[in-house]
JSON list of C-alpha atoms in Angstrom, two decimals:
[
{"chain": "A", "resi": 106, "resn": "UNK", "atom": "CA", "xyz": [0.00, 0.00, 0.00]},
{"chain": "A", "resi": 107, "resn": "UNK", "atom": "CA", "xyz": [1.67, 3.26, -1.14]},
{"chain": "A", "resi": 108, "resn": "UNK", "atom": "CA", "xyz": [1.56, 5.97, 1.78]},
{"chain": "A", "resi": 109, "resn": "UNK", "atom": "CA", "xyz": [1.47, 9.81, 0.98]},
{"chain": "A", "resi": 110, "resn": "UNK", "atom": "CA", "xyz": [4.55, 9.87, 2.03]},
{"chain": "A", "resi": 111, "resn": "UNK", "atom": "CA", "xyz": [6.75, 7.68, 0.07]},
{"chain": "A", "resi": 112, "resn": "UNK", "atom": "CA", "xyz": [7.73, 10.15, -2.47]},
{"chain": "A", "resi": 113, "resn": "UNK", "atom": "CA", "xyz": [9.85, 11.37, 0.32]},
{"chain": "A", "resi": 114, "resn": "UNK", "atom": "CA", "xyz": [12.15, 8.92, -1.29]},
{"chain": "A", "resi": 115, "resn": "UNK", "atom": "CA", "xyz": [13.08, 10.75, -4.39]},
{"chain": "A", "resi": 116, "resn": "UNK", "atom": "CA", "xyz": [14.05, 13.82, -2.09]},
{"chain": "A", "resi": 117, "resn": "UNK", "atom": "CA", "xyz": [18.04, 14.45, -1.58]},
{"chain": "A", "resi": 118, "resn": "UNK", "atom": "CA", "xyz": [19.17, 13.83, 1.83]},
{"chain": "A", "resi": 119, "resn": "UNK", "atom": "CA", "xyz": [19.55, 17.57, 1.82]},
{"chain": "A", "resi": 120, "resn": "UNK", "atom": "CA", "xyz": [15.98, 17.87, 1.02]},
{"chain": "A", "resi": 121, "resn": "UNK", "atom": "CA", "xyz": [15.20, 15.57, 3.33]},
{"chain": "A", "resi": 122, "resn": "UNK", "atom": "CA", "xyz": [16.77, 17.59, 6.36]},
{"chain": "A", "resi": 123, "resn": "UNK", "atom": "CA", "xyz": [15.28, 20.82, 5.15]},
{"chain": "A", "resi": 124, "resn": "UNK", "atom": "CA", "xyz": [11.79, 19.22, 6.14]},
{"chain": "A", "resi": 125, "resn": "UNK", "atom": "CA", "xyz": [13.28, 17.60, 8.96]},
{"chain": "A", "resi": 126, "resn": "UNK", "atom": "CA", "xyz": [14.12, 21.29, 10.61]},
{"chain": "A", "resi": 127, "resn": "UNK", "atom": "CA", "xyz": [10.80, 21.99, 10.09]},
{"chain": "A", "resi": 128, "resn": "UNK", "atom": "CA", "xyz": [8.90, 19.59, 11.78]},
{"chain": "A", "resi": 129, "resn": "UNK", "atom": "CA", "xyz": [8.50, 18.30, 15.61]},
{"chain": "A", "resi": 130, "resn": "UNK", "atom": "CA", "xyz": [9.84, 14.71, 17.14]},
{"chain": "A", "resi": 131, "resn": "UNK", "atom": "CA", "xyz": [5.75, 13.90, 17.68]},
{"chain": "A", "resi": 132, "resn": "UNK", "atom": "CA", "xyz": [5.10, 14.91, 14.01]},
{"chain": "A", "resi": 133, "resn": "UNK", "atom": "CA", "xyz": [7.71, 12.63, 12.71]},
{"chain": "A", "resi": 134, "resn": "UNK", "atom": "CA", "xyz": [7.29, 9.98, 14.98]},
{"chain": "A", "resi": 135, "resn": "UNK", "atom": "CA", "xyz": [3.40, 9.35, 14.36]},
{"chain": "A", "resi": 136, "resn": "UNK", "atom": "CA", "xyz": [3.91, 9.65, 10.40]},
{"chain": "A", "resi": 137, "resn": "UNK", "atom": "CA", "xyz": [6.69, 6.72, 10.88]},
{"chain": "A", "resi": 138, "resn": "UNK", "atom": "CA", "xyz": [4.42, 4.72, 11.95]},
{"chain": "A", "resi": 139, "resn": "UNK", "atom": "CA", "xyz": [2.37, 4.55, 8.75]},
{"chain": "A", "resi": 140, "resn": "UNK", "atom": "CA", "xyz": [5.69, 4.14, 6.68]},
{"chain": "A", "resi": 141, "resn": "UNK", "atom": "CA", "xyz": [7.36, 1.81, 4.66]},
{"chain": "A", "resi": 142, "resn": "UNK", "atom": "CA", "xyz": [10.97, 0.39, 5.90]},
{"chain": "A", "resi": 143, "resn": "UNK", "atom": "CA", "xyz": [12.32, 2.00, 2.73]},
{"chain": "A", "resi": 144, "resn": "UNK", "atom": "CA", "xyz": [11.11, 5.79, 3.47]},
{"chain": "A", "resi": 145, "resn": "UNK", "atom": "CA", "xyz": [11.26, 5.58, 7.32]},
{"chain": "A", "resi": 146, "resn": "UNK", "atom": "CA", "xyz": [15.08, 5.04, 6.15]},
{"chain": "A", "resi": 147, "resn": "UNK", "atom": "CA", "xyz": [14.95, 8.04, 4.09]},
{"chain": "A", "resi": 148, "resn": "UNK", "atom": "CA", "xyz": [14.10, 10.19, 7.61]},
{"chain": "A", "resi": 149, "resn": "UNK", "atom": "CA", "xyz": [16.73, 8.09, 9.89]},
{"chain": "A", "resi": 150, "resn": "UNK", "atom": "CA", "xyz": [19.62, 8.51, 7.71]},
{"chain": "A", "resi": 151, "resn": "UNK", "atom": "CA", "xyz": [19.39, 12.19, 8.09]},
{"chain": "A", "resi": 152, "resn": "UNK", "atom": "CA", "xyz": [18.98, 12.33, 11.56]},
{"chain": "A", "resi": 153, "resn": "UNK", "atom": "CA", "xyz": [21.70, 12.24, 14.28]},
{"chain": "A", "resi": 154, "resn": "UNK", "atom": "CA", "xyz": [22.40, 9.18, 15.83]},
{"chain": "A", "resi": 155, "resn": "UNK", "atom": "CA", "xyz": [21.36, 10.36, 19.58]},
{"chain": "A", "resi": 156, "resn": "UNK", "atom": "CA", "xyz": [18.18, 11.84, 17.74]},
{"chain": "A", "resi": 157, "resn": "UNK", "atom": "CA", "xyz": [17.33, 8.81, 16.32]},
{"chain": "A", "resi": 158, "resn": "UNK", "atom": "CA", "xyz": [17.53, 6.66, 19.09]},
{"chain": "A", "resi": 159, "resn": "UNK", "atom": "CA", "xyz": [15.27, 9.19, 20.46]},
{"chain": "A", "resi": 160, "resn": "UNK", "atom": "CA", "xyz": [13.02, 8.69, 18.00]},
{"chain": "A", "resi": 161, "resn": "UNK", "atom": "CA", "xyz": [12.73, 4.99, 17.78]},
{"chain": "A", "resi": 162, "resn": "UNK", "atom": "CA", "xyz": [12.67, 4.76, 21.41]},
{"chain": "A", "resi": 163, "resn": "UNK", "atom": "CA", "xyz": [9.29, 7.33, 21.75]},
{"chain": "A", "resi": 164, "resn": "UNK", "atom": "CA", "xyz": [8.18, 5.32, 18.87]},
{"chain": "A", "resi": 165, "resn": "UNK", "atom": "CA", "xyz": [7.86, 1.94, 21.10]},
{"chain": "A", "resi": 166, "resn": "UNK", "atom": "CA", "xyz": [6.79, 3.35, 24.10]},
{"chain": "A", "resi": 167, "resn": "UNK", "atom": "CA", "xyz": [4.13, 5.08, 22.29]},
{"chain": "A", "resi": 168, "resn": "UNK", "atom": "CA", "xyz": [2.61, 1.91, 21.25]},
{"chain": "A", "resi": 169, "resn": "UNK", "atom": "CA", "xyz": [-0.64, 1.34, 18.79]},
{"chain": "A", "resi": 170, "resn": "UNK", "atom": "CA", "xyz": [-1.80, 4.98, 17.12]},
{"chain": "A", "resi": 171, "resn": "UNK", "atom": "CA", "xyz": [-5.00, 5.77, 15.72]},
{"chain": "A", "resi": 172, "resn": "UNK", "atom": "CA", "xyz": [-4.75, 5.91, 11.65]},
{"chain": "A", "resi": 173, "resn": "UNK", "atom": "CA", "xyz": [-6.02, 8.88, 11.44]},
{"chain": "A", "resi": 174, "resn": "UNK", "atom": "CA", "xyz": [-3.02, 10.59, 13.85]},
{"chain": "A", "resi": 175, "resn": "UNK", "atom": "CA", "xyz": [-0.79, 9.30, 11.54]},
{"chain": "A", "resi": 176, "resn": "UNK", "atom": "CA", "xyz": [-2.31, 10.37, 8.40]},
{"chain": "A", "resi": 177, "resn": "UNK", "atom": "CA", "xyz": [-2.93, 14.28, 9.74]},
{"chain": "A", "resi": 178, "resn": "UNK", "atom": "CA", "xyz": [1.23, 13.87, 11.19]},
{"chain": "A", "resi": 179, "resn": "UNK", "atom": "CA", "xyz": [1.73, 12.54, 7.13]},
{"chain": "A", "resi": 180, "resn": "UNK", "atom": "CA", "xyz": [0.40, 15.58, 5.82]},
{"chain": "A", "resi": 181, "resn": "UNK", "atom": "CA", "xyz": [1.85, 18.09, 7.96]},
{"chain": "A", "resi": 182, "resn": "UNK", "atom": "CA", "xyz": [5.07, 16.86, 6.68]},
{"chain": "A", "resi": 183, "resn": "UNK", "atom": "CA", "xyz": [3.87, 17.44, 3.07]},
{"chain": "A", "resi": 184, "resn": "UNK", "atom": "CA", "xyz": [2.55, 20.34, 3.71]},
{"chain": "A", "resi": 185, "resn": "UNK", "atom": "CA", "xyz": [5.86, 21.34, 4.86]},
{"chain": "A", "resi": 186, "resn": "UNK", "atom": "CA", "xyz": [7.49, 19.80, 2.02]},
{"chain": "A", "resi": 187, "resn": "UNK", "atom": "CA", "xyz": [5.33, 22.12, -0.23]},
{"chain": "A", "resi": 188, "resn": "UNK", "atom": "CA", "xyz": [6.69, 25.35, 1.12]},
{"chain": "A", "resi": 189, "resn": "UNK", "atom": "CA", "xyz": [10.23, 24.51, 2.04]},
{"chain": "A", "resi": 190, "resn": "UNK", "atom": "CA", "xyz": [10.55, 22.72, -1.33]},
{"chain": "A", "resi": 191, "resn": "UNK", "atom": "CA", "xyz": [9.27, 22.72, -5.19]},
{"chain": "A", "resi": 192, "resn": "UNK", "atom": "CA", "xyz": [7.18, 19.43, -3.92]},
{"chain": "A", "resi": 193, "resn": "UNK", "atom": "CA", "xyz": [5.38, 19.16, -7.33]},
{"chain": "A", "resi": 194, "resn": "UNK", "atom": "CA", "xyz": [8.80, 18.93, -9.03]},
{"chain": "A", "resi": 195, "resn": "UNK", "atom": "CA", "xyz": [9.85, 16.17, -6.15]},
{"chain": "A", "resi": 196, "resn": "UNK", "atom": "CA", "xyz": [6.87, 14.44, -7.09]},
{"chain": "A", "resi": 197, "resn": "UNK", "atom": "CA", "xyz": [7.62, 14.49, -10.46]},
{"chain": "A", "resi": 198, "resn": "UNK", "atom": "CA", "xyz": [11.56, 12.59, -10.39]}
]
């Protein structure tokens, strides 16, 4: 099932960590949890190491999330995508 936001993936990692400044821990942690393996990489790779221990470790103690929190979390990130980038043109790749 393709998620909103797996064209993440065709971002550059310095793409990537323009959104990443953008958004909060809570944001990115409830859209992870609606992600593929292959873009939740696409996030960790650009994070610190201590920050993404962080991440993965509010991720388990947060436990089961309603769909719908992860869906609005998914498109705050887009929408931040959309003004920090040229998101149609990402889309487009």
């Amino acid at each position: 099932q393709k998620c909103i936001l797996d064209d993440i993936q065709k971002c550059s990692d310095e793409e990537i960590q323009l959104i990443l400044r953008n958004i909060d821990n809570l944001t990115l942690e409830l859209a992870l949890k609606g992600v593929g393996e292959a873009t939740a990489e696409c996030f960790y790779r650009n994070l610190s190491p201590r920050i993404k221990r962080l991440i993965r470790e509010d991720m388990e103690y947060m436990g089961p999330v309603r769909m719908c929190d992860v869906e609005e979390a998914e498109a705050k990130i887009i929408e931040i995508a959309k003004r920090v980038l040229d998101w149609e043109k990402v889309q487009s790749r």
